[in-house]
CSV table of C-alpha atoms in Angstrom, one decimal:
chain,number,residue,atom,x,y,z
A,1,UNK,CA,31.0,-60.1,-93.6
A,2,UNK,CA,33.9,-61.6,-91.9
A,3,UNK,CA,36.7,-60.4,-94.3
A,4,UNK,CA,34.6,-56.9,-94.6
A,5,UNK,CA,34.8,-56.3,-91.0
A,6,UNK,CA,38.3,-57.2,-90.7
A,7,UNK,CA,39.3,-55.2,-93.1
A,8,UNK,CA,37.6,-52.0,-91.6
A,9,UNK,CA,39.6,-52.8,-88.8
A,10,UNK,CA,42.8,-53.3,-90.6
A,11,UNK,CA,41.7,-49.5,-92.0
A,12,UNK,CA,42.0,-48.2,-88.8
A,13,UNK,CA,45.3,-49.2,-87.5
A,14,UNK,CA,47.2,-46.2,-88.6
A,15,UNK,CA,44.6,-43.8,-86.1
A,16,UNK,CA,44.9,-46.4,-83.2
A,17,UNK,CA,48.8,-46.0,-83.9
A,18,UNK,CA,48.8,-42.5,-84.2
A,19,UNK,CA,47.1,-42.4,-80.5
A,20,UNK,CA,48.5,-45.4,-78.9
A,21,UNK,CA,51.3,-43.1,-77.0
A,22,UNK,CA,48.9,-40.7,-75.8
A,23,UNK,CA,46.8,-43.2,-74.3
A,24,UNK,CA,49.6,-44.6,-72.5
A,25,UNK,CA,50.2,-41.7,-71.1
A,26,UNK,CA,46.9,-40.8,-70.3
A,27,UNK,CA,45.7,-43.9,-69.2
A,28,UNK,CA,42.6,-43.8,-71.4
A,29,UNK,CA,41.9,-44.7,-75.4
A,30,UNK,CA,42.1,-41.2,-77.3
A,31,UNK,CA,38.6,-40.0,-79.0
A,32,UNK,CA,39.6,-40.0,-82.5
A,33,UNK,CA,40.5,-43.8,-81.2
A,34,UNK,CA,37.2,-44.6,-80.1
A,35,UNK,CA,35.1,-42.4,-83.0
A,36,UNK,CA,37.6,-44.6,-85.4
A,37,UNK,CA,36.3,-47.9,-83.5
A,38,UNK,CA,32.6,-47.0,-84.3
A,39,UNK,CA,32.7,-46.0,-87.3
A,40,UNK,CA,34.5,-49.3,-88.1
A,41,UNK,CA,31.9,-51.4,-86.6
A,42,UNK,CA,33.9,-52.5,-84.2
A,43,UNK,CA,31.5,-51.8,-81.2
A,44,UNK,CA,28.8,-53.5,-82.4
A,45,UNK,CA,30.3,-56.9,-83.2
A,46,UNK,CA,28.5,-58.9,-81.0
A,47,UNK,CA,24.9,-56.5,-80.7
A,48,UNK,CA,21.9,-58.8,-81.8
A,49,UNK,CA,21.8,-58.3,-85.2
A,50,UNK,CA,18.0,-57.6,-84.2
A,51,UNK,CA,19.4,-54.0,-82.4
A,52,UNK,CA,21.7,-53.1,-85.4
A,53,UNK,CA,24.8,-54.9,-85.0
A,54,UNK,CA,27.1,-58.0,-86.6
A,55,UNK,CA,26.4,-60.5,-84.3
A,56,UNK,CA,30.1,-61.6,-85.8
A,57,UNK,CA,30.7,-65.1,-84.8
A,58,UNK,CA,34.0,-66.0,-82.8
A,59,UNK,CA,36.6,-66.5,-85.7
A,60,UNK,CA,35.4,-63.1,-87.2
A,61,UNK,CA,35.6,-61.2,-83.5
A,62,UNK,CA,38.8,-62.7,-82.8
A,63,UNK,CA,40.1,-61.8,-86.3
A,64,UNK,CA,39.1,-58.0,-85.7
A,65,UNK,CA,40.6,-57.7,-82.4
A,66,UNK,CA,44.0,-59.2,-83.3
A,67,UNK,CA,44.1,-56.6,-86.4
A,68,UNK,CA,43.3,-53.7,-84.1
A,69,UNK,CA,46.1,-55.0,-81.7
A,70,UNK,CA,48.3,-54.3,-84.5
A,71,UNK,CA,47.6,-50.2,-83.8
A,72,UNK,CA,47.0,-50.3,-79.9
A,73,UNK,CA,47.2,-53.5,-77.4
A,74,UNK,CA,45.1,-51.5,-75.1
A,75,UNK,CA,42.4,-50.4,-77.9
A,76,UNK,CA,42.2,-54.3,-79.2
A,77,UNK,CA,42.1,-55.1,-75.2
A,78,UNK,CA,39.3,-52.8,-74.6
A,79,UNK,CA,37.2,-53.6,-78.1
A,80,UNK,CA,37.2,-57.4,-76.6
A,81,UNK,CA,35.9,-56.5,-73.4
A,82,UNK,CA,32.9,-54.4,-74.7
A,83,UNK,CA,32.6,-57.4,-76.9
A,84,UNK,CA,32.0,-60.0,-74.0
A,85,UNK,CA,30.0,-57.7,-72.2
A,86,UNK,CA,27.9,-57.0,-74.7
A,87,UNK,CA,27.2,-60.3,-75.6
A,88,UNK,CA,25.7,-60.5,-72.0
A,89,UNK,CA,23.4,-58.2,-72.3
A,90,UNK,CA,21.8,-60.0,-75.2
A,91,UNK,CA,21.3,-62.9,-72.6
A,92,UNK,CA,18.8,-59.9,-70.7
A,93,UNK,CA,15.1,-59.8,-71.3
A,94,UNK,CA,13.5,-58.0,-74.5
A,95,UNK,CA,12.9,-54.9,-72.6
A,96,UNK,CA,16.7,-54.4,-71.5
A,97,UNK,CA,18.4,-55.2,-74.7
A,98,UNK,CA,16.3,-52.7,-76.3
A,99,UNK,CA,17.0,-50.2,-73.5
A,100,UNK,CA,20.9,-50.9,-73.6
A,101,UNK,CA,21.3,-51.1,-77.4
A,102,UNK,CA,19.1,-48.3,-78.5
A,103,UNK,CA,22.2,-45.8,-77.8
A,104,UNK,CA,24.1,-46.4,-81.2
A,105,UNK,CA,28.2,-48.0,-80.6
A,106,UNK,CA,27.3,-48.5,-76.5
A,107,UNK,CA,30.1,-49.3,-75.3
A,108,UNK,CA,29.5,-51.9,-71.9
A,109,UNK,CA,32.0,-53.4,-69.7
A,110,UNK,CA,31.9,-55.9,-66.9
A,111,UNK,CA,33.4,-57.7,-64.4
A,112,UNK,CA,32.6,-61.8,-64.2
A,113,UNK,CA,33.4,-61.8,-60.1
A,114,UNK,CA,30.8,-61.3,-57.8
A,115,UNK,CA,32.2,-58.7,-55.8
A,116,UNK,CA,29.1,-56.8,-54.7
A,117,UNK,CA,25.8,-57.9,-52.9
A,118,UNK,CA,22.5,-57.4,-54.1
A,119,UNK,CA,19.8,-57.1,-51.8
A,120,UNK,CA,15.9,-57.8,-52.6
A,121,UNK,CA,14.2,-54.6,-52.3
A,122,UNK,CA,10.7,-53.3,-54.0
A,123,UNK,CA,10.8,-53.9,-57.7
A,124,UNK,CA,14.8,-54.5,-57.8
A,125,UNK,CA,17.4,-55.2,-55.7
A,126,UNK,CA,20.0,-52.9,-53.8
A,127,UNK,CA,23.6,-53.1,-54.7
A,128,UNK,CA,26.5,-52.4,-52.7
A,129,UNK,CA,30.2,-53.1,-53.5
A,130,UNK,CA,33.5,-52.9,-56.2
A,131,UNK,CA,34.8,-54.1,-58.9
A,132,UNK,CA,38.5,-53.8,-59.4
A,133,UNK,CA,39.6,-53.7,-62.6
A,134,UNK,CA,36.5,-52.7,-65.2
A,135,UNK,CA,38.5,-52.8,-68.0
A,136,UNK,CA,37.3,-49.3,-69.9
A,137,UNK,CA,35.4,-48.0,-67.0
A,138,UNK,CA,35.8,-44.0,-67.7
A,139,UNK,CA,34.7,-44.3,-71.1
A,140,UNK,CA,31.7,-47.0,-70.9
A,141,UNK,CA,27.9,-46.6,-70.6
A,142,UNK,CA,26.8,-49.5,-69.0
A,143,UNK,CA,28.3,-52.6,-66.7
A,144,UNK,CA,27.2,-56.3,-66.9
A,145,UNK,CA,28.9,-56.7,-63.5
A,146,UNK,CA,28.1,-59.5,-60.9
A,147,UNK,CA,27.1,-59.8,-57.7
A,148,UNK,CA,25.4,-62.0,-55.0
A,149,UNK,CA,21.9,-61.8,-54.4
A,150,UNK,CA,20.8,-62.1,-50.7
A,151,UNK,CA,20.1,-63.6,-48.7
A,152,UNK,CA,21.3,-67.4,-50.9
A,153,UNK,CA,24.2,-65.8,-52.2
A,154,UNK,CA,23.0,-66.6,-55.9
A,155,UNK,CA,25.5,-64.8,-58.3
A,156,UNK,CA,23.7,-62.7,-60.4
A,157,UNK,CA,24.5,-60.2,-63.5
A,158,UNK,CA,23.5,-56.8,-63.3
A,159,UNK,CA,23.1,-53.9,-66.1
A,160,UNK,CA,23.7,-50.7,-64.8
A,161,UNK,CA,24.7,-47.3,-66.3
A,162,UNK,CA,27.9,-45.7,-65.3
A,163,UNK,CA,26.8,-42.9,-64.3
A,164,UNK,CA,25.3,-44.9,-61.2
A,165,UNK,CA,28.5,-46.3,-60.3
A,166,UNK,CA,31.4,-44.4,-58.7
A,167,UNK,CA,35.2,-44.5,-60.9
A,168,UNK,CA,37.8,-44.8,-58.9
A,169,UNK,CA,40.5,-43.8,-60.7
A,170,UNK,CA,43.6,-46.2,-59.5
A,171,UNK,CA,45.0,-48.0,-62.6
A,172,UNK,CA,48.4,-47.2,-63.0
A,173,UNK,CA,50.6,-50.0,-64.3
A,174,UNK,CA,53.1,-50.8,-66.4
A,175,UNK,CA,51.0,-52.7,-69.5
A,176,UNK,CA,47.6,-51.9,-71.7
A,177,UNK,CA,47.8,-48.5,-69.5
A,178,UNK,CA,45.3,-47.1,-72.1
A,179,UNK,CA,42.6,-49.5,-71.1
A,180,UNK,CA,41.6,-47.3,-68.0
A,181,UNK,CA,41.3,-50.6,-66.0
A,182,UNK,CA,40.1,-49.1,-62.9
A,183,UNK,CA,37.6,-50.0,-59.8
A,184,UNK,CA,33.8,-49.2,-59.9
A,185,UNK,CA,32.2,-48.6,-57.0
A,186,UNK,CA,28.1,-49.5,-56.3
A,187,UNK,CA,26.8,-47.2,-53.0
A,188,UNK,CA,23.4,-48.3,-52.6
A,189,UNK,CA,22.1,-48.5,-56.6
A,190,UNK,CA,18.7,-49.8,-57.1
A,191,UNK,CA,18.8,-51.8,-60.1
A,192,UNK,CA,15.0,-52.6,-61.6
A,193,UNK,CA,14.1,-56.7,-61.1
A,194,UNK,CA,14.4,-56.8,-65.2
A,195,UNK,CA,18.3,-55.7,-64.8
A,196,UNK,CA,18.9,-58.3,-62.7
A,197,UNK,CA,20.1,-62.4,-64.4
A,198,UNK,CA,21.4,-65.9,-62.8
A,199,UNK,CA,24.4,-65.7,-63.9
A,200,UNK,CA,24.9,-69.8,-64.2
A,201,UNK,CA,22.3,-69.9,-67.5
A,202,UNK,CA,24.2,-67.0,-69.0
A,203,UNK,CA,27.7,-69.1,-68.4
A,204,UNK,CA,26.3,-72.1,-70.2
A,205,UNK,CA,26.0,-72.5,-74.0
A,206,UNK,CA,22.1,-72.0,-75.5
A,207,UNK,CA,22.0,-74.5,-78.5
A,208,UNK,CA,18.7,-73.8,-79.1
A,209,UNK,CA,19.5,-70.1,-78.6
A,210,UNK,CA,18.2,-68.2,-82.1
A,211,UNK,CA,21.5,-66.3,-82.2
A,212,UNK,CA,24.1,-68.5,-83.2
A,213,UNK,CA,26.6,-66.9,-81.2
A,214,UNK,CA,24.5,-67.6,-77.7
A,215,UNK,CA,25.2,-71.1,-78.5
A,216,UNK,CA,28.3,-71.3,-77.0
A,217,UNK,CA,29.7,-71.0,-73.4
A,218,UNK,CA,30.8,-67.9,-71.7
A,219,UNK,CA,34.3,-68.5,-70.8
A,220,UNK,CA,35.7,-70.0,-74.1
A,221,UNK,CA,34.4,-67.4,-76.0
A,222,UNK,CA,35.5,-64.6,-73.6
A,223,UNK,CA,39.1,-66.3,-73.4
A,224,UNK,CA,39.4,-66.5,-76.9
A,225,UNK,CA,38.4,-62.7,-77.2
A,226,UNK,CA,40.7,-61.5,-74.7
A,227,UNK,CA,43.8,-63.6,-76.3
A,228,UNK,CA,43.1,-62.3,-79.5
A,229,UNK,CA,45.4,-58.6,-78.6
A,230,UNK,CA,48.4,-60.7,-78.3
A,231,UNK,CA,48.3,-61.8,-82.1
A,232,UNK,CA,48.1,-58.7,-83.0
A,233,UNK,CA,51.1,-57.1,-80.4
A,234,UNK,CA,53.2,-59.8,-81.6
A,235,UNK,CA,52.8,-58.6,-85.5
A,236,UNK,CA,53.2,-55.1,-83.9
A,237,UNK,CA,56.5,-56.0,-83.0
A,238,UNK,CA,57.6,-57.7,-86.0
A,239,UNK,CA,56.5,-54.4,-87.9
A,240,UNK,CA,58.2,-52.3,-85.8
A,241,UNK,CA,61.4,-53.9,-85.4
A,242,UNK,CA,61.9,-54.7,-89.4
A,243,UNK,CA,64.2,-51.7,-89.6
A,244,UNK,CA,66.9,-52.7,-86.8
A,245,UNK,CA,66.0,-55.9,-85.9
A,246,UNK,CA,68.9,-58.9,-87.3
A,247,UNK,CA,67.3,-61.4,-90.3
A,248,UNK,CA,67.1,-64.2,-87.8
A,249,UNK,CA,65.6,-62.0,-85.1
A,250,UNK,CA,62.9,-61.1,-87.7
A,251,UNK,CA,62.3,-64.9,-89.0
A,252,UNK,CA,62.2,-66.2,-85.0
A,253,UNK,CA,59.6,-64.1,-84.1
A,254,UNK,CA,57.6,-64.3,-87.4
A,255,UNK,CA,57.5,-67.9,-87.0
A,256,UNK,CA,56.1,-67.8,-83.4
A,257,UNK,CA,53.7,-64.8,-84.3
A,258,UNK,CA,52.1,-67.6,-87.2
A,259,UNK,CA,52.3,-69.8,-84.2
A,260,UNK,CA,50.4,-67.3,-81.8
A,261,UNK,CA,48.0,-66.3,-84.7
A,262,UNK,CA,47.3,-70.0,-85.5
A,263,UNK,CA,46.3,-71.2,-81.7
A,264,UNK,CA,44.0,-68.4,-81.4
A,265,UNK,CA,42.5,-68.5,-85.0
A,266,UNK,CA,42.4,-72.7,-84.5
A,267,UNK,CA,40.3,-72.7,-81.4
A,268,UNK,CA,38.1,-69.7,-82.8
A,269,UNK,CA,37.2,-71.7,-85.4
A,270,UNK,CA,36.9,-74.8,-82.9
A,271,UNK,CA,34.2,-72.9,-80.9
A,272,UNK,CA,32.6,-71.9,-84.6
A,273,UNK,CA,32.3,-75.8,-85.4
A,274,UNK,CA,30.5,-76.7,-82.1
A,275,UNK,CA,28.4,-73.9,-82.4
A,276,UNK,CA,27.8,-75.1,-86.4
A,277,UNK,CA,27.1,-78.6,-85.2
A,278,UNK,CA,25.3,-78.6,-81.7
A,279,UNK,CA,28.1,-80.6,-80.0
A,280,UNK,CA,28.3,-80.8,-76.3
A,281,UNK,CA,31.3,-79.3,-74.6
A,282,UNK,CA,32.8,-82.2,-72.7
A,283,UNK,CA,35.5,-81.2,-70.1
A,284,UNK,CA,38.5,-81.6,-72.4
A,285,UNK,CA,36.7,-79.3,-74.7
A,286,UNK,CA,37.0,-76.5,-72.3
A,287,UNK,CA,40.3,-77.7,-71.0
A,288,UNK,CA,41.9,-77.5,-74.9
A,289,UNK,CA,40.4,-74.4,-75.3
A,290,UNK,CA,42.8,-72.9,-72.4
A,291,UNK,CA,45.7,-74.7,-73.4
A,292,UNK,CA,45.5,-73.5,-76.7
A,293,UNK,CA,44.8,-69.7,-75.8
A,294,UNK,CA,47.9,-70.2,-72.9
A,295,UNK,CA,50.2,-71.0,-75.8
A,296,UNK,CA,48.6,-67.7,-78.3
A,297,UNK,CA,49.8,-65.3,-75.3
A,298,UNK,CA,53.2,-67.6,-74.5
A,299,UNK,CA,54.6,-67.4,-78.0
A,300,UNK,CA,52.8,-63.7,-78.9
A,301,UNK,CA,55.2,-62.7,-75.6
A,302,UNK,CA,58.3,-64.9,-76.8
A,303,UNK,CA,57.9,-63.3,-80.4
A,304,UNK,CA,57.8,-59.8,-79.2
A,305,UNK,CA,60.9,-60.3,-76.7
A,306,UNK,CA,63.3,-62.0,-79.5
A,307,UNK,CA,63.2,-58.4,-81.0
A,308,UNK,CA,63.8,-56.3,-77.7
A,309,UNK,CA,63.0,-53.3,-76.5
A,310,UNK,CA,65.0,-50.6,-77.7
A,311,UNK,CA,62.3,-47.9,-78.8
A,312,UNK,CA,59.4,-46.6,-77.6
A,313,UNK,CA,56.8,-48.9,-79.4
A,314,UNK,CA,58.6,-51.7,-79.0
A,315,UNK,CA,58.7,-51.2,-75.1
A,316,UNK,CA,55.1,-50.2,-75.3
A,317,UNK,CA,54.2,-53.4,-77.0
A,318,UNK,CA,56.8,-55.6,-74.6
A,319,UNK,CA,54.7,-54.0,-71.7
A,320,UNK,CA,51.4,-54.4,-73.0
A,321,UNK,CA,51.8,-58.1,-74.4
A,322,UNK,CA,53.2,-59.3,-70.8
A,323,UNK,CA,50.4,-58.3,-68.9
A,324,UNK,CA,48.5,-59.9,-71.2
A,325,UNK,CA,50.0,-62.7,-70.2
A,326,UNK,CA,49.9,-62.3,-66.7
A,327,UNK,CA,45.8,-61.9,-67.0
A,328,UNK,CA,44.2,-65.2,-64.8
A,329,UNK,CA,42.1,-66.7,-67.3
A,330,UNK,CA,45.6,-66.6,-70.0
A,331,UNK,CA,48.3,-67.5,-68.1
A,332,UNK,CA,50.0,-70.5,-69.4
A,333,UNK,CA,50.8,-72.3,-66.0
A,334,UNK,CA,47.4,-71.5,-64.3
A,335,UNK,CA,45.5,-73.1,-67.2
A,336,UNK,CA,48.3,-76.2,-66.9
A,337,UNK,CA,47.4,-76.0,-62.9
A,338,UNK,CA,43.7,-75.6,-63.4
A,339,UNK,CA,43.3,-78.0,-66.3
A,340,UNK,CA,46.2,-80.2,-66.1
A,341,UNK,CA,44.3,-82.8,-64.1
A,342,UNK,CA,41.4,-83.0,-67.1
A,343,UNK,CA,44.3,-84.6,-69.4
A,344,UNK,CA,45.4,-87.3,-66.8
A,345,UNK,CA,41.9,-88.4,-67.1
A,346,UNK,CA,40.5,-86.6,-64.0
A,347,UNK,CA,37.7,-83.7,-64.1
């Protein structure tokens, strides 16, 4: 299934190529974009394979990503963040997954910080508040977004449809323009009790889960999803740059591309073994698994900018593959700040 699915994806790149500068100027992924996702299978990669979907484990989603990254950054970005977020809401009860899933290729986003409150009303909670940057938000059916629940101040994740939440339309940057980043906005939602999840138990790995791909913890698995557009920008670049760029320009940035497409395929299949062989994840686990993904987006970035920037795609790439780097879960020296005290033996 793996190789089948990535070479769906592979099959699409000329449409998300074909679209990519419309969606940067329109700040949203084009409709033939997002029909071409579906029918690829690309929305459903991690759906329960009970609801209809692949249930793909982490080498195969990161594998998929990086190949549609090869078409649009900001289409691969946006695939990896309906990936995470759906693989929340098959940490929900019964009665919610089948709620969520039953509309065929739903498309969810979400936003890890708890930026909202919730407050305890009859049969549900209230919510109030935003969340900046809900990567997709104009073109998704549901949020997995977080909050904290009054009156303890217990984050919590919420499903909600879109259509309850308010789109502010302010993402206008420089990079992965197309993703439609913007801020969602909850004005007193009611959100039924069963739409409402500790977040802390869907953070941690479930090695008893029956789905394999529960098994492992939130954050390496979304990290290594969301690092997963930079190995595809950087073979982008090489692609693009083939017909101007000098030989040792081209053979520079091949080699870090392997480089960037080795880290991120490497810990993939890292988080693949654990899940394969129950392991616990020790601190140094975790902390590898950002150093790792740092170094995909650092030598993705170095690749693309030994070619320049002097034609459209290129610059469309440059941008796109530097604010990947800038994202706070990738970038190289806030993992070294964050985990650098894990390899000098601390915690």
């Amino acid at each position: 299934m793996q190789h089948e699915l990535v070479r769906r994806a592979a099959d699409i790149v000329p449409v998300l190529r074909a679209h990519a500068a419309w969606g940067d100027e329109n700040r949203r992924l084009h409709e033939d974009a997002l029909d071409a996702m579906a029918d690829a299978g690309v929305l459903r990669l991690r759906v329960p394979a009970e609801h209809g979907g692949h249930e793909a484990d982490l080498t195969t989603l990161v594998a998929v990503i990086a190949e549609l990254a090869r078409g649009d950054g900001s289409a691969a970005w946006t695939a990896a963040v309906w990936a995470t977020s759906t693989w929340v809401v098959g940490q929900f009860p019964a009665e919610v997954r089948r709620e969520v899933f039953a509309k065929p290729d739903v498309r969810v986003t979400g936003i890890l910080s708890p930026t909202a409150t919730a407050a305890p009303v009859g049969g549900g909670v209230l919510v109030n508040g935003r969340w900046a940057f809900t990567t997709g938000g104009p073109q998704s059916h549901w949020a997995t977004s977080a909050a904290l629940l009054l009156p303890d101040l217990a984050p919590v994740a919420l499903a909600i449809p879109l259509v309850d939440l308010e789109v502010v339309d302010d993402w206008h940057t420089t990079g992965l323009r197309a993703t439609g980043s913007v801020t969602t906005v909850a004005k007193d939602v009611f959100v039924p009790r069963e739409r409402v999840l500790r977040l802390a138990p869907v953070l941690r790995a479930h090695p008893d889960a029956a789905e394999p791909m529960f098994r492992a913890p939130f954050m390496p698995a979304a990290c290594a999803a969301v690092s997963a557009p930079a190995v595809g920008l950087a073979r982008a670049a090489v692609d693009a740059a083939r017909a101007r760029a000098t030989p040792a320009e081209l053979r520079e940035a091949t080699v870090l591309a392997d480089e960037a497409e080795l880290h991120a395929l490497r810990t993939a299949a890292a988080v693949d073994h654990r899940v394969a062989t129950g392991r616990d994840w020790t601190p140094q686990d975790r902390a590898l698994v950002r150093r790792y993904l740092g170094e995909t987006c650092l030598r993705a970035r170095d690749a693309v900018d030994v070619l320049g920037a002097d034609d459209p795609v290129l610059r469309r790439i440059r941008r796109d593959v530097h604010a990947v780097n800038l994202h706070a879960v990738l970038h190289p020296n806030a993992d070294a700040e964050r985990f650098g005290p894990v390899f000098l033996g601390g915690r």
